[in-house]
XYZ file of C-alpha atoms in Angstrom:
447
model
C 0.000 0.000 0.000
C 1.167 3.536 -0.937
C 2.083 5.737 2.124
C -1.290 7.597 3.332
C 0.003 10.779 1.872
C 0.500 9.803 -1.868
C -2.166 7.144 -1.519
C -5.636 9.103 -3.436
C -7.952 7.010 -1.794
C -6.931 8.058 1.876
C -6.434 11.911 0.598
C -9.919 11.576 -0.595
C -11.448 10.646 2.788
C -9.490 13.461 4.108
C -10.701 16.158 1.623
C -14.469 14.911 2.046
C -13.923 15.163 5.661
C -12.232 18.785 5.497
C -15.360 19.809 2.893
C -17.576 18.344 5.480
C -16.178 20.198 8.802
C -15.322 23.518 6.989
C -17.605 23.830 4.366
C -14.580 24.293 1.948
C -15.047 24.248 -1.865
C -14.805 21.172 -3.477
C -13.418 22.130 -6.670
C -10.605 24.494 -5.145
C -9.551 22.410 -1.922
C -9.616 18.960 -4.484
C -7.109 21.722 -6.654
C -4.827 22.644 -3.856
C -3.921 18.729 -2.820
C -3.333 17.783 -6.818
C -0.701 20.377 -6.302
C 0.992 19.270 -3.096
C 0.354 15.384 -3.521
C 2.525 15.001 -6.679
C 0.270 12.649 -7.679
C 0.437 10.570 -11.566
C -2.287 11.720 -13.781
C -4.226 8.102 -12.880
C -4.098 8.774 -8.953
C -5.232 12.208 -9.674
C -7.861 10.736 -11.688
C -9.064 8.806 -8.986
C -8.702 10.996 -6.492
C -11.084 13.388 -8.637
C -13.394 10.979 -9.351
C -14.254 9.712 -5.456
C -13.970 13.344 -4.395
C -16.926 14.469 -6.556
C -18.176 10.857 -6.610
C -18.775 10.544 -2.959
C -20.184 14.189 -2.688
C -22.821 14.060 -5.781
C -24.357 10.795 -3.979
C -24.339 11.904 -0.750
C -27.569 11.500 0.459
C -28.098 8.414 -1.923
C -25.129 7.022 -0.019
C -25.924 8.401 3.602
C -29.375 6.377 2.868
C -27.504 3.199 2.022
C -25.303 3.047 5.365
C -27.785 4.252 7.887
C -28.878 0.897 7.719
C -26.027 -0.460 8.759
C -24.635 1.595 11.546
C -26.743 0.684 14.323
C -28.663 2.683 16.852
C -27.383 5.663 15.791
C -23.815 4.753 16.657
C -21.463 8.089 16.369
C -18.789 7.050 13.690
C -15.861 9.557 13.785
C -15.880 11.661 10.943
C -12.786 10.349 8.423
C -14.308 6.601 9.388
C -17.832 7.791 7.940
C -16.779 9.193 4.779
C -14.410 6.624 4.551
C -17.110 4.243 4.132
C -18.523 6.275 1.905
C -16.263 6.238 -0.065
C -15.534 2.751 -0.262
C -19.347 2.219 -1.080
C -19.136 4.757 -4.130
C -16.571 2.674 -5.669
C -18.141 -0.523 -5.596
C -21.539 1.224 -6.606
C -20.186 3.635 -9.462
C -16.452 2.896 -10.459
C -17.088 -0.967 -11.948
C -13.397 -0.607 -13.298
C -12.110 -1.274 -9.802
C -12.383 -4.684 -8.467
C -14.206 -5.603 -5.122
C -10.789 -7.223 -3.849
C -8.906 -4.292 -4.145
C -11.519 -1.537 -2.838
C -12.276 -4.184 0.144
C -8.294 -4.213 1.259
C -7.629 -0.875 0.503
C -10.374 0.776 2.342
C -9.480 -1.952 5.516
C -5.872 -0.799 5.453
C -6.663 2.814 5.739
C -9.199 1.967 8.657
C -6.023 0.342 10.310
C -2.885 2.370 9.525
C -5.018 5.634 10.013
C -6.970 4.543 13.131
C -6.448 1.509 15.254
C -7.637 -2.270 15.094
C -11.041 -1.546 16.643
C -11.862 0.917 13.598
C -10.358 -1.895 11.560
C -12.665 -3.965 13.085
C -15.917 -1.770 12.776
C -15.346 -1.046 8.984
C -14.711 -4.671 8.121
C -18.203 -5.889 9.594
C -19.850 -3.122 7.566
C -18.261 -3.858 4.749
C -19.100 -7.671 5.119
C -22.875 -7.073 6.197
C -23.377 -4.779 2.687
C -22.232 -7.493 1.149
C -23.875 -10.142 2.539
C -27.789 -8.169 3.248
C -27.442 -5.908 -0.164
C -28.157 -2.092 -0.235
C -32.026 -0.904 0.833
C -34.137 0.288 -2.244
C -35.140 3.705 -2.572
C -37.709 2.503 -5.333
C -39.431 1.122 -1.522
C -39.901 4.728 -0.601
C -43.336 6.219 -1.021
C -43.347 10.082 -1.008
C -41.955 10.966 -4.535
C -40.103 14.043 -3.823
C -37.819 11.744 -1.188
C -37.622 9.171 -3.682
C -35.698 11.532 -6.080
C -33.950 13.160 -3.438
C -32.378 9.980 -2.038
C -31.726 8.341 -5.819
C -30.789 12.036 -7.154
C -28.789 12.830 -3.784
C -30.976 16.897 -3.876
C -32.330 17.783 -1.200
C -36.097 17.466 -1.108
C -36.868 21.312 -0.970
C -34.988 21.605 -3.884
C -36.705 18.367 -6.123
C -39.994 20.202 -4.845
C -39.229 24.082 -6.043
C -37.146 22.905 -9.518
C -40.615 20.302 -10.089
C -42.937 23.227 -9.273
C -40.859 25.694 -11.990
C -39.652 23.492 -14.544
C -42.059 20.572 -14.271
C -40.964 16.974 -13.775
C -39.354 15.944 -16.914
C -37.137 18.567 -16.974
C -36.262 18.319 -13.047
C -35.548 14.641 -13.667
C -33.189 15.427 -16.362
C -31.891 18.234 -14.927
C -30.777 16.406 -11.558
C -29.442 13.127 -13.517
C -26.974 15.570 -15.313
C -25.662 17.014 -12.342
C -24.258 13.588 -11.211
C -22.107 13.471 -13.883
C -18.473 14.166 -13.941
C -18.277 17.863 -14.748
C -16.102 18.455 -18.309
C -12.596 20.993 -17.860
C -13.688 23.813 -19.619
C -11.000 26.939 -20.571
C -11.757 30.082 -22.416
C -8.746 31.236 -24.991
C -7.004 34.594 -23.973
C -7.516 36.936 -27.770
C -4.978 39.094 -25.955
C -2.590 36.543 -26.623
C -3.512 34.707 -28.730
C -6.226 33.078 -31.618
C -8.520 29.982 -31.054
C -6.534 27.953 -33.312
C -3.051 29.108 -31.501
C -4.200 27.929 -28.231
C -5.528 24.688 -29.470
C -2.302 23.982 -30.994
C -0.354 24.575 -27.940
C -2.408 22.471 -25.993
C -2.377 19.454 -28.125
C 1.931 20.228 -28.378
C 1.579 19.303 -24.836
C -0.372 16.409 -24.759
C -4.062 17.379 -24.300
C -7.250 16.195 -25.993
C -9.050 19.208 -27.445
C -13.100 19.918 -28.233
C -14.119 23.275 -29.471
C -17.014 24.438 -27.322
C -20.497 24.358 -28.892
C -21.323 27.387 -26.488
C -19.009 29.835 -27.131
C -16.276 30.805 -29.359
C -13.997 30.944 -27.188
C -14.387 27.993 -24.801
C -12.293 24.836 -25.060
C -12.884 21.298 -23.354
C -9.574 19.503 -22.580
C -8.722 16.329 -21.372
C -5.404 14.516 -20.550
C -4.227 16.306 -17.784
C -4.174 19.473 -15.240
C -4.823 22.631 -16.800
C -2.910 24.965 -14.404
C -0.050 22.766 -14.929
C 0.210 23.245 -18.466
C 2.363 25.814 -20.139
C -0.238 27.378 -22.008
C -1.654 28.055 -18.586
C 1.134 29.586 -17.149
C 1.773 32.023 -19.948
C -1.763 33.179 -19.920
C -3.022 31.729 -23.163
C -5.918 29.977 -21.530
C -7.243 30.086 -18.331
C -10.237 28.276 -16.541
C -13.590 28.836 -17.314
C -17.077 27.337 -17.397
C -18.358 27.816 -20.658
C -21.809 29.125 -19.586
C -20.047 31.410 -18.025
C -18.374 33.117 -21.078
C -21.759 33.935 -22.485
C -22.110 36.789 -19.863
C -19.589 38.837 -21.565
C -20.630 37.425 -24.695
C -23.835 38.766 -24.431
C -22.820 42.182 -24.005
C -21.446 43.122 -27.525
C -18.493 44.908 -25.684
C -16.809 47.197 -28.159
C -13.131 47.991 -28.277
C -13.787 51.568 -26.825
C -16.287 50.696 -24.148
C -15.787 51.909 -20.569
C -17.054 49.065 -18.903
C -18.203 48.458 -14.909
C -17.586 44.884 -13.472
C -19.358 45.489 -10.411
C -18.834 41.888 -9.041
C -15.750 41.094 -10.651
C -13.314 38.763 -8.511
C -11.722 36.364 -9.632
C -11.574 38.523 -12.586
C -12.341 36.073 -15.371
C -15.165 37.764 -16.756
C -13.434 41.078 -16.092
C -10.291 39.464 -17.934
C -13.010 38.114 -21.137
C -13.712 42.159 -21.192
C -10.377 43.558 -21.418
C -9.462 41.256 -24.047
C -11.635 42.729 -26.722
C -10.681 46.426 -25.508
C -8.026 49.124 -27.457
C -8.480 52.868 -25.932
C -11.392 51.030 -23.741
C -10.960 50.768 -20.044
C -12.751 48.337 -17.400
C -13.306 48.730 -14.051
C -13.551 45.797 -11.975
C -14.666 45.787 -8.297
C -14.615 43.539 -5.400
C -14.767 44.487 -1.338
C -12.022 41.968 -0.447
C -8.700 43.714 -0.632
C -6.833 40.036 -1.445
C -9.496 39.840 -4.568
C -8.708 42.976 -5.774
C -4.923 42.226 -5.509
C -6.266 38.557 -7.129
C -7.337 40.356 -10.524
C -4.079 42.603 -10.654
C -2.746 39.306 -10.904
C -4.763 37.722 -13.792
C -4.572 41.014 -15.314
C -0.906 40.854 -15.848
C -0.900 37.183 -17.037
C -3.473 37.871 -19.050
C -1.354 40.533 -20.649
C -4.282 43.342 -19.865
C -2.954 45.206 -17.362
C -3.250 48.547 -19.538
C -7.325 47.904 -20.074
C -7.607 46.937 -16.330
C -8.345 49.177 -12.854
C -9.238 47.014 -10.161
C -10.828 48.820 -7.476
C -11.921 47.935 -3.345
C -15.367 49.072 -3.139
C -18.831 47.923 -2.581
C -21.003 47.274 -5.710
C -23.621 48.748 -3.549
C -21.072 52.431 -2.911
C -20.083 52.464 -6.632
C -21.975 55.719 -7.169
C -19.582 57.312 -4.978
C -16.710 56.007 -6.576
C -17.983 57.214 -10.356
C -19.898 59.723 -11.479
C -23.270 59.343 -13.045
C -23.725 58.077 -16.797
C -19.839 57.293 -16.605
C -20.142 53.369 -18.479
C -21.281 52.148 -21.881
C -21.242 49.047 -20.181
C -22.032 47.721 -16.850
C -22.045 43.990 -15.780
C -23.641 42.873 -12.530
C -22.249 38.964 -12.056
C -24.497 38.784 -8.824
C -23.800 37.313 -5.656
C -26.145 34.333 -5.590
C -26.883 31.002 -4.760
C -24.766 28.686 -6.743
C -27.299 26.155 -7.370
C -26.093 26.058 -11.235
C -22.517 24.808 -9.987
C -24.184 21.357 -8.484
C -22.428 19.336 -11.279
C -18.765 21.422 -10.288
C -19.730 22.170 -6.871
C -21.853 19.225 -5.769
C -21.767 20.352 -2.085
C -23.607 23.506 -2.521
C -26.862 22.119 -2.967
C -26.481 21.079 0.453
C -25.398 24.139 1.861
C -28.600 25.960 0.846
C -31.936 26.574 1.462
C -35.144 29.027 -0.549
C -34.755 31.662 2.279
C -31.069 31.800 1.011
C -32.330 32.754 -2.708
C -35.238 35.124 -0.586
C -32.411 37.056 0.991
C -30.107 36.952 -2.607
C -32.477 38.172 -4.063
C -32.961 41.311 -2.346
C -29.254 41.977 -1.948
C -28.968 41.678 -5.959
C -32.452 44.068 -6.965
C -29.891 46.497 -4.393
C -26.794 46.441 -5.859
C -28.776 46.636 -9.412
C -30.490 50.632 -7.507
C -27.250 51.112 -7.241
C -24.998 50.515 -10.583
C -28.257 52.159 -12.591
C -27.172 55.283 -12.361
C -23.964 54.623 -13.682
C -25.221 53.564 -17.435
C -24.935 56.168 -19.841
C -28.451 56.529 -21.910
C -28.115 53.995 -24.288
C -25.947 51.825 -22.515
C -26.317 48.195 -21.518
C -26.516 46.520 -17.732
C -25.768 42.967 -18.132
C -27.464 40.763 -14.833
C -26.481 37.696 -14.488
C -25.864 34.589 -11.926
C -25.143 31.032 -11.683
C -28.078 30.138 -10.229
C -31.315 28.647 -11.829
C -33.926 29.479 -9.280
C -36.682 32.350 -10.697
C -36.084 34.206 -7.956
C -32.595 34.962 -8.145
C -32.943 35.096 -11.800
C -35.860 36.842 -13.604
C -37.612 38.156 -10.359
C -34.478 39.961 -9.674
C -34.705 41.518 -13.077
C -38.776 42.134 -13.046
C -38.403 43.629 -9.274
C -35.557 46.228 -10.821
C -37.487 46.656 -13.679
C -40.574 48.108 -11.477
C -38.002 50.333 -9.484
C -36.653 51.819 -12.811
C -38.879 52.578 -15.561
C -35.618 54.026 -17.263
C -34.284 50.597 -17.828
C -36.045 48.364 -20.393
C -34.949 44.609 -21.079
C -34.277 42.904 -24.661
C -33.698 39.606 -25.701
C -30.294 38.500 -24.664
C -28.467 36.751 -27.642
C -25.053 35.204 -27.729
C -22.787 34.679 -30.617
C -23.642 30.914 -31.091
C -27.004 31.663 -30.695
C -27.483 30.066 -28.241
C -31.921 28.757 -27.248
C -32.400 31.488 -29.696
C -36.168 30.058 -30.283
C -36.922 30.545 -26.178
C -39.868 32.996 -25.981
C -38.318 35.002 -22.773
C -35.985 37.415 -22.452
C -33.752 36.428 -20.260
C -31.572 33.434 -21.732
C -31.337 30.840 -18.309
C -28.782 27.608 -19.060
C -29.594 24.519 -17.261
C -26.977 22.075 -16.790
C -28.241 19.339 -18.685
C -28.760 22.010 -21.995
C -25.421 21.221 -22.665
C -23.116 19.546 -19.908
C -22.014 23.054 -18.856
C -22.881 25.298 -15.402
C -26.425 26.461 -14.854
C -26.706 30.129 -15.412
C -28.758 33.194 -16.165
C -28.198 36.302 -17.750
C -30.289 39.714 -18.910
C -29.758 42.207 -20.891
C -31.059 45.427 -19.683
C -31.189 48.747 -22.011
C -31.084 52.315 -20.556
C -33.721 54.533 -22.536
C -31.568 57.432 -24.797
C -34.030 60.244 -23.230
């Protein structure tokens, strides 16, 4: 057996533990130990897989061992998800043999804890195998059904039934199970589509144009933010819903633009590109953010396009004067709920009085940015979210407040559900294997 700290399937059980405890983000804690564990690309592959694995089916697999652990015995953390884990391979990874997930997940117990825990996860481990798994097909109510074979909270089957109907809910949540693609969106500061996709295949990756914007790649074969075209700015990370934000907004090379929610700074980064005596100003509250898009901003090669600014979206009228932007974009704080697939722990982590309270925090900052746009100008809305009332309500409530705002169809340059009959263009993750999200486009009236 590999020591514990090169081993994946022991650094797995500790991530999913650390996720558990400290609500940490999936995606960026799994990133941070691929970095330090010097793992081969198969152990990372592994590792990735049980990471998100184990935290998709959650509740699926919570519902399996409950009963098995008797009378509510108190497992110690790292021994739960460790069984977890162990019951995610045999369930979902049918490459793996029995033999080897059985020994493996016995020799952790052991070298990790100490021969009663060695004990205790060997008779569970037996007694699965020997009873079989409960059915959820037994359970009656059909919002729990879905919840425990979907792992989504029942709140959440309920409100996505009640707005999208049950068709769509059942596709939708099936989707999000799934092992979430590794989008990137090419840098045109640097370079052209083509350039980048040449790079990337010089150094080993499997390439896929995106078919939801121009500029998005899918990749394969290894660690992005290893790769040299990383490193020298030519790419960078990027869901490829999320691109359409910016590529909705028909920036133009001489736009002033506000990005009133801009850290990381991708988005902010996807503006700048397209810019030549243009200027964007991207804000964030967190000092460390701002300092964050400086950053990008000079691997990107945009530093000259880019001011990165502490202050409130909510106090930006006292940092500009009125009419000051052709362009404003309002990348709202929200609820996440169209990251399950990339951030499967977030649909735990919420509840509707979480979108209530989002939603009134985002028709505020929207008061405040409106008097920013320049007649004629756009304000761009969007989130990555795909609950109404983080998403159109938002817009309809801002809408009411400002009868100098009117909204148009939003259109992207792949046209993307071009024959929708709303406004607002709202991408659910099982459209096309990419991030929920939803985005407006909002005119300012010339007079």
């Amino acid at each position: 057996m590999k020591k514990l700290d090169r081993n994946p399937r022991f650094l797995a059980v500790k991530l999913l533990e650390r996720i558990e405890k400290n609500g940490s983000y999936s995606n960026l804690a799994l990133n941070q130990t691929i970095k330090k564990s010097q793992l081969d690309e198969r152990d990372v592959g592994l590792l990735t897989n049980i990471v998100y694995g184990v935290i998709q089916r959650k509740l699926t697999l919570e519902f399996y061992l409950d009963g098995f652990i008797k009378n509510g015995r108190k497992v110690e953390p790292w021994v739960y998800e460790l069984l977890k884990t162990a019951l995610y391979q045999q369930l979902y990874l049918d490459k793996i043999p029995k033999r080897a997930i059985f020994n493996e997940t016995i020799e952790i117990a052991k070298v990790n804890g100490h021969e009663g825990i060695r004990r205790f996860v060997t008779g569970i481990l037996h007694e699965i195998e020997r009873k079989g798994l409960p059915d959820p097909s037994n359970v009656k109510d059909s919002a729990e059904k879905i919840s425990i074979e979907s792992s989504t909270p029942k709140w959440l089957v309920e409100k996505l039934t009640e707005e999208l109907g049950f068709e769509k809910t059942i596709s939708l949540l099936k989707s999000i199970n799934e092992p979430p693609a590794q989008s990137i969106r090419v840098n045109l500061a640097k370079n052209t589509v083509h350039q980048a996709v040449s790079a990337l295949e010089k150094e080993g990756f499997k390439v896929s144009k995106s078919l939801v914007s121009p500029l998005g790649l899918r990749v394969s074969g290894g660690f992005i933010p290893h790769s040299d075209a990383y490193k020298r700015g030519l790419v960078t990370v990027q869901d490829e819903s999320a691109m359409l934000a910016v590529d909705s907004m028909d920036v133009k090379s001489t736009d002033v633009v506000l990005d009133g929610c801009a850290a990381p700074g991708g988005k902010t980064m996807q503006i700048a590109a397209v810019l030549d005596s243009g200027r964007v100003y991207a804000l964030d509250i967190h000092a460390h953010k701002v300092g964050l898009i400086e950053k990008n901003a000079e691997l990107c090669g945009v530093t000259n396009y880019v001011t990165a600014k502490k202050t409130d979206a909510r106090k930006a009228k006292e940092e500009f004067d009125e009419e000051s932007f052709d362009k404003v974009l309002i990348d709202a704080p929200c609820s996440g709920l169209g990251l399950m697939r990339r951030k499967p722990e977030v649909k735990y982590d919420k509840h509707f009085k979480d979108s209530l309270s989002l939603h009134d925090v985002q028709v505020g900052i929207l008061d405040q940015v409106a008097e920013l746009v320049k007649p004629g100008g756009r304000l761009t809305y969007s989130t990555c979210t795909i609950l109404n009332e983080e998403n159109q309500a938002t817009v309809d409530a801002f809408l009411k407040r400002h009868p100098e705002f009117y909204q148009i169809k939003t259109e992207t340059s792949f046209k993307i559900k071009d024959e929708r009959k709303t406004l607002g263009l709202t991408i659910y993750p099982d459209d096309f294997g990419s991030d929920g999200f939803f985005i407006a486009t909002l005119m300012k009236k010339e007079e």
